[in-house]
Short mmCIF file of C-alpha atoms in Angstrom, two decimals:
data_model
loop_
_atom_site.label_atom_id
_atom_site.label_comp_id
_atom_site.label_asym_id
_atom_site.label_seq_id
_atom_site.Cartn_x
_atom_site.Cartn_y
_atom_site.Cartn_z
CA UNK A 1 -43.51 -17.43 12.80
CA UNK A 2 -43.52 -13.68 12.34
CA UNK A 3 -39.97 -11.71 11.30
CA UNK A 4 -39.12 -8.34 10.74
CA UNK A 5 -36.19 -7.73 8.53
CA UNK A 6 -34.62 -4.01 8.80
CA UNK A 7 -31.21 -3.12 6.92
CA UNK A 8 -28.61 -3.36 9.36
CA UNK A 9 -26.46 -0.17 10.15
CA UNK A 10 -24.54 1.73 11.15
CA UNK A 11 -25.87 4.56 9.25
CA UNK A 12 -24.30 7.99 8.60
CA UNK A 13 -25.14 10.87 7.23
CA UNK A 14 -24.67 14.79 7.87
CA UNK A 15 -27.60 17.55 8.91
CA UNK A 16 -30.16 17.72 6.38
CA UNK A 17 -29.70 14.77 4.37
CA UNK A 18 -32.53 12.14 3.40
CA UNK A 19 -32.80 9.10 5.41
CA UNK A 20 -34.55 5.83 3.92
CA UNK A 21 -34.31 2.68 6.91
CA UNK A 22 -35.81 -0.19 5.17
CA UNK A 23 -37.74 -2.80 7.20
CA UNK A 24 -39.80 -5.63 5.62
CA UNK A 25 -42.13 -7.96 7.65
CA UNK A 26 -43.41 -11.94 7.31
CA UNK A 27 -46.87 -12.21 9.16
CA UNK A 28 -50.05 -13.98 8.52
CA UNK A 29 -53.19 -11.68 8.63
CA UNK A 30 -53.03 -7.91 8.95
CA UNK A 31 -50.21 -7.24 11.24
CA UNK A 32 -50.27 -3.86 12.76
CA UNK A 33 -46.76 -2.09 12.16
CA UNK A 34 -44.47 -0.17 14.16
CA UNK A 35 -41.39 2.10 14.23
CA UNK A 36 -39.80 2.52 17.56
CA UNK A 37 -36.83 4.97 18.85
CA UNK A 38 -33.85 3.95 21.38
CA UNK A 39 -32.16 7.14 22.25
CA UNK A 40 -29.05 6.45 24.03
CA UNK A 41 -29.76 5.29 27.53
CA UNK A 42 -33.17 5.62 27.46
CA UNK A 43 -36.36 2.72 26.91
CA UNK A 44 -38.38 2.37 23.23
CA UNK A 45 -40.63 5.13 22.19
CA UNK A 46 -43.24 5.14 19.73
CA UNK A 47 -42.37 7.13 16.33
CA UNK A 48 -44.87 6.09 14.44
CA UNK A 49 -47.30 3.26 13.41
CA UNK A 50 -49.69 2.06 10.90
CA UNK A 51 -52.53 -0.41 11.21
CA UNK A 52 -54.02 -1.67 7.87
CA UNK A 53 -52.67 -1.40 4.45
CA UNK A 54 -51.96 1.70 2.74
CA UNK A 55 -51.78 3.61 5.61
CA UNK A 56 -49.13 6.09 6.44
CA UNK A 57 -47.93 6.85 9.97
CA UNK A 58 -45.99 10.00 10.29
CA UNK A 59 -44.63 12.06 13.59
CA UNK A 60 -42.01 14.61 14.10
CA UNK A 61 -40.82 14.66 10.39
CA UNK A 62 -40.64 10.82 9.88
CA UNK A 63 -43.01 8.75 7.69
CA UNK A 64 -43.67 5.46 6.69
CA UNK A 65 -46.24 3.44 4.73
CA UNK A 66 -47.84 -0.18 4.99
CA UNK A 67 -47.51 -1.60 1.65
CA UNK A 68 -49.45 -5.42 2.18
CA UNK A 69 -47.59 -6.30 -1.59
CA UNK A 70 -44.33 -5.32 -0.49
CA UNK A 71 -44.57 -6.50 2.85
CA UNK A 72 -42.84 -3.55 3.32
CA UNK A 73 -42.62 -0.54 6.34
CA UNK A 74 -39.73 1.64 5.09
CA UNK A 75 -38.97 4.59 7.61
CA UNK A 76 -38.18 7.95 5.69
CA UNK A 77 -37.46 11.74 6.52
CA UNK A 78 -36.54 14.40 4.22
CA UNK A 79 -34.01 16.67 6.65
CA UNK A 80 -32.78 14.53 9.55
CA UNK A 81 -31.18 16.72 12.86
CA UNK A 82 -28.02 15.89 14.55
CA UNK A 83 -30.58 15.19 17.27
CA UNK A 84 -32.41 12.35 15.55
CA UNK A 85 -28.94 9.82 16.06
CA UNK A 86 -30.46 7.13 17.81
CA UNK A 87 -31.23 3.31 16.95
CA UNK A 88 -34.32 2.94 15.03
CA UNK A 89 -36.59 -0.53 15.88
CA UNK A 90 -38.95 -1.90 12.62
CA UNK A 91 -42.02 -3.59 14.85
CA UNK A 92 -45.39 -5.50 14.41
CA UNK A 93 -47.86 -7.16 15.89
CA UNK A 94 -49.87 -10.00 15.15
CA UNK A 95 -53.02 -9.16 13.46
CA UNK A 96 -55.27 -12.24 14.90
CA UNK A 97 -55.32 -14.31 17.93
CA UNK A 98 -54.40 -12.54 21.90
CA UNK A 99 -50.91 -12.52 21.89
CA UNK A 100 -49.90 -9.05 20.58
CA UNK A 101 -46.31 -9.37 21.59
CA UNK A 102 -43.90 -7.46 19.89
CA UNK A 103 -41.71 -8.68 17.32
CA UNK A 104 -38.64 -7.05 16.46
CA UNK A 105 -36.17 -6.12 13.63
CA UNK A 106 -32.23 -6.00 14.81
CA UNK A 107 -32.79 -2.08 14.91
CA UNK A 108 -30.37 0.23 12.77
CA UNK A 109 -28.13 2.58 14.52
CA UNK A 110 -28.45 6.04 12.99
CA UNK A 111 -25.71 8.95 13.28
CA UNK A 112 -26.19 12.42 12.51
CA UNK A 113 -23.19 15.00 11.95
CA UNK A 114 -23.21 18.11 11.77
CA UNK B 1 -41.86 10.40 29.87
CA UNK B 2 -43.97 7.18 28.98
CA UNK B 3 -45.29 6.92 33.08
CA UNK B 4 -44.20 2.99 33.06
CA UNK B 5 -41.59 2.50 35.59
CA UNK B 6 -39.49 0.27 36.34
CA UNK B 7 -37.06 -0.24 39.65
CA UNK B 8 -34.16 -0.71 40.23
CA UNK B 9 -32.80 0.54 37.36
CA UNK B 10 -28.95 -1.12 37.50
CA UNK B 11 -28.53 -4.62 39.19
CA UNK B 12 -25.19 -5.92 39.94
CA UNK B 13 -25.09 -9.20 40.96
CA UNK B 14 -22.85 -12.92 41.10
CA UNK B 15 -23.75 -15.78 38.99
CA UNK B 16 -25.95 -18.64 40.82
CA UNK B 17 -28.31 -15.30 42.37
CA UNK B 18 -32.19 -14.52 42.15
CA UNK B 19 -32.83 -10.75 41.27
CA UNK B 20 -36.46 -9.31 41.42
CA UNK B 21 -36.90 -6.65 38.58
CA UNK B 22 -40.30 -4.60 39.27
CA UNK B 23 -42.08 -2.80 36.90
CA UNK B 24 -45.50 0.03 37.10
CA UNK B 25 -46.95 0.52 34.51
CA UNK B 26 -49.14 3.67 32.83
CA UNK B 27 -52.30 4.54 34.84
CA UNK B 28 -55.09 2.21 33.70
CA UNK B 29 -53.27 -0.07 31.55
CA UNK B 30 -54.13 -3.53 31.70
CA UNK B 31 -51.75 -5.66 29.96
CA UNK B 32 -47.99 -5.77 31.12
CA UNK B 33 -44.94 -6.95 28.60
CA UNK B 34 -41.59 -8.05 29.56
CA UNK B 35 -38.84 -7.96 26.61
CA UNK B 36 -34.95 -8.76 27.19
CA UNK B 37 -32.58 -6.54 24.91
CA UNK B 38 -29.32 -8.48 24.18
CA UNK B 39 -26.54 -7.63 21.80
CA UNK B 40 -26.73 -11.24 20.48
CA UNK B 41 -30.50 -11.71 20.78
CA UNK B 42 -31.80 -8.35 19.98
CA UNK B 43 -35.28 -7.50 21.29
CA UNK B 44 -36.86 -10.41 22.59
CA UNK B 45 -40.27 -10.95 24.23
CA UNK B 46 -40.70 -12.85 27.56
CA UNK B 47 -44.46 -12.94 29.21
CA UNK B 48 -47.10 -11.10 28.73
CA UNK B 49 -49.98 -10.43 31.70
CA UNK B 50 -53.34 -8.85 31.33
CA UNK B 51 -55.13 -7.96 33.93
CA UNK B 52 -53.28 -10.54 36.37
CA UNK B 53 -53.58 -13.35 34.14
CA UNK B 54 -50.69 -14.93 31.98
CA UNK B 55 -51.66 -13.98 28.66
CA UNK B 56 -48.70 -15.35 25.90
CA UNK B 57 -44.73 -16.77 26.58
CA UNK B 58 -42.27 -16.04 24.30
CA UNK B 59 -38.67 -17.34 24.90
CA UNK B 60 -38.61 -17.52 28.50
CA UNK B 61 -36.34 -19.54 30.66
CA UNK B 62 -37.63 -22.10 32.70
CA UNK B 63 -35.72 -20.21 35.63
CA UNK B 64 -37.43 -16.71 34.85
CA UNK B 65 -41.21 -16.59 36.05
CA UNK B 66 -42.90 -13.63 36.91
CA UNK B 67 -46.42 -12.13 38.13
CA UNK B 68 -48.81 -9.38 38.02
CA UNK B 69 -50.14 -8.29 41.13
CA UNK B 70 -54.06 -7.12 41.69
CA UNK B 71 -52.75 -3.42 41.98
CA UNK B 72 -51.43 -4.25 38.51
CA UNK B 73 -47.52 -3.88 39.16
CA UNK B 74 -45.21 -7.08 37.86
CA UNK B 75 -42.89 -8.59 38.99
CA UNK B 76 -39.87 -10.48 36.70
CA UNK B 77 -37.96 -13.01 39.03
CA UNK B 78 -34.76 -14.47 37.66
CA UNK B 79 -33.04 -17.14 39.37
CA UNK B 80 -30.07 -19.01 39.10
CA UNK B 81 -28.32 -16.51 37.31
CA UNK B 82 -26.16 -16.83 34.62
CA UNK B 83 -23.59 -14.84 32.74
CA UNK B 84 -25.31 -14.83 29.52
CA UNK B 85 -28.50 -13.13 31.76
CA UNK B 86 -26.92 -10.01 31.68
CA UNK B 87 -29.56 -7.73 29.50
CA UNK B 88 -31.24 -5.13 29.66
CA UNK B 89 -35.21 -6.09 30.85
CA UNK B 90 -38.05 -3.62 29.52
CA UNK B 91 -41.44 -3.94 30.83
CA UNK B 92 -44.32 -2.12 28.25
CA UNK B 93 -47.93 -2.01 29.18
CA UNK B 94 -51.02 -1.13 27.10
CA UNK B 95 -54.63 -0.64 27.97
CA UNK B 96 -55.95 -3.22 26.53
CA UNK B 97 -55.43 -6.33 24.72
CA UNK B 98 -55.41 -5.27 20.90
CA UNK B 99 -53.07 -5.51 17.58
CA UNK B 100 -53.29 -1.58 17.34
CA UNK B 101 -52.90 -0.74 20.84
CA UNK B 102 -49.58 1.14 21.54
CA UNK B 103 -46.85 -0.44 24.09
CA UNK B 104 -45.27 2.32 26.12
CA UNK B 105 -42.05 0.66 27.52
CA UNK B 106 -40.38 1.88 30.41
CA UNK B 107 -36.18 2.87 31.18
CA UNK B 108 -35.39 -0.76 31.27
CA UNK B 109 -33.29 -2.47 34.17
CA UNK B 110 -29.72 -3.73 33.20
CA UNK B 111 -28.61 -6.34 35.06
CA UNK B 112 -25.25 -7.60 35.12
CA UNK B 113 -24.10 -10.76 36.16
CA UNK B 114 -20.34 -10.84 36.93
#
């Protein structure tokens, strides 16, 4: 079945640095891909997404790009904010068939200091 | 604010119980998602609806079920509670049923079963 694979944190790292969450996916088809945000006590939000290879999703800073011969999704930003600590969620969905559940990485805990 | 909610949000309850967890979701949106986040399960999908039809299951317990109503609203009933229950239940929704589409997910429910 389909897996997501995202390194496993706890990540830390002070104001400004570079951050590089790797995620890497199994899926038949064309998955559609997913980065979600868990700020503490709060439900998933969207960051970003792609939908077909060798696109590149990017919002508030953060990028990442669907590479099919990788299998890969890796979640960058170049200057990360004490307010970005949060756990990050690797996602996709199925690309065929009518189930378009969700499947999750373990999510990586991020932690910004100042 | 995603405009998915979800009532109640905390749920205290005794082992050998039946909660009802509730969840609205987004103007318009068709299909509903129900995911259980556990610290030894991760993110896990449940039951998808779309438009008051089951759509998918995922890894669902024969004593969860659950139901979406014609004014769209679902309903997750758990019964027979156990300890290992105790999660915290998202429901998503989306407006329709596609790869690309989007899940906005609401502040989750965390039940605990004592």
């Amino acid at each position: 079945g389909d897996s997501v694979t995202q390194m496993e944190g706890p990540v830390t790292l002070s104001e400004e640095a570079f951050l590089t969450i790797n995620c890497t996916y199994t899926a038949t088809g064309y998955p559609s891909l997913f980065w979600y945000v868990q700020y503490p006590g709060e439900g998933l939000q969207l960051l970003l997404k792609a939908t077909k290879a060798d696109d590149k999703g990017s919002n508030k800073g953060f990028e990442a790009t669907y590479r099919k011969e990788t299998t890969s999704f890796h979640l960058e930003k170049g200057s990360v904010q004490v307010s970005d600590s949060a756990v990050y969620f690797c996602a996709l969905t199925p690309g065929g068939g009518s189930n378009y559940k969700l499947t999750f990485g373990k999510g990586t805990l991020l932690t910004v200091n100042p | 604010d995603s405009g998915v909610t979800q009532t109640p949000k905390h749920l205290i309850t005794a082992t050998g119980q039946r909660v009802t967890l509730r969840c609205s979701p987004r103007s318009g949106d068709l299909s509903v998602y129900w995911y259980q986040q556990s610290l030894d399960q991760g993110l896990q999908f449940l039951i998808q609806y779309y438009n008051g039809e089951e759509r998918a299951k995922g890894n669902i317990l024969e004593r969860f079920s659950a139901q979406q109503f014609p004014d769209l609203h679902s309903e997750l009933n758990l019964s027979s509670l156990e300890l290992g229950d105790s999660a915290l239940y998202f429901c998503a929704s989306s407006p329709r049923d596609r790869s690309y589409n989007e899940q906005f997910f609401g502040p989750g429910t965390r039940l605990t079963v004592l």
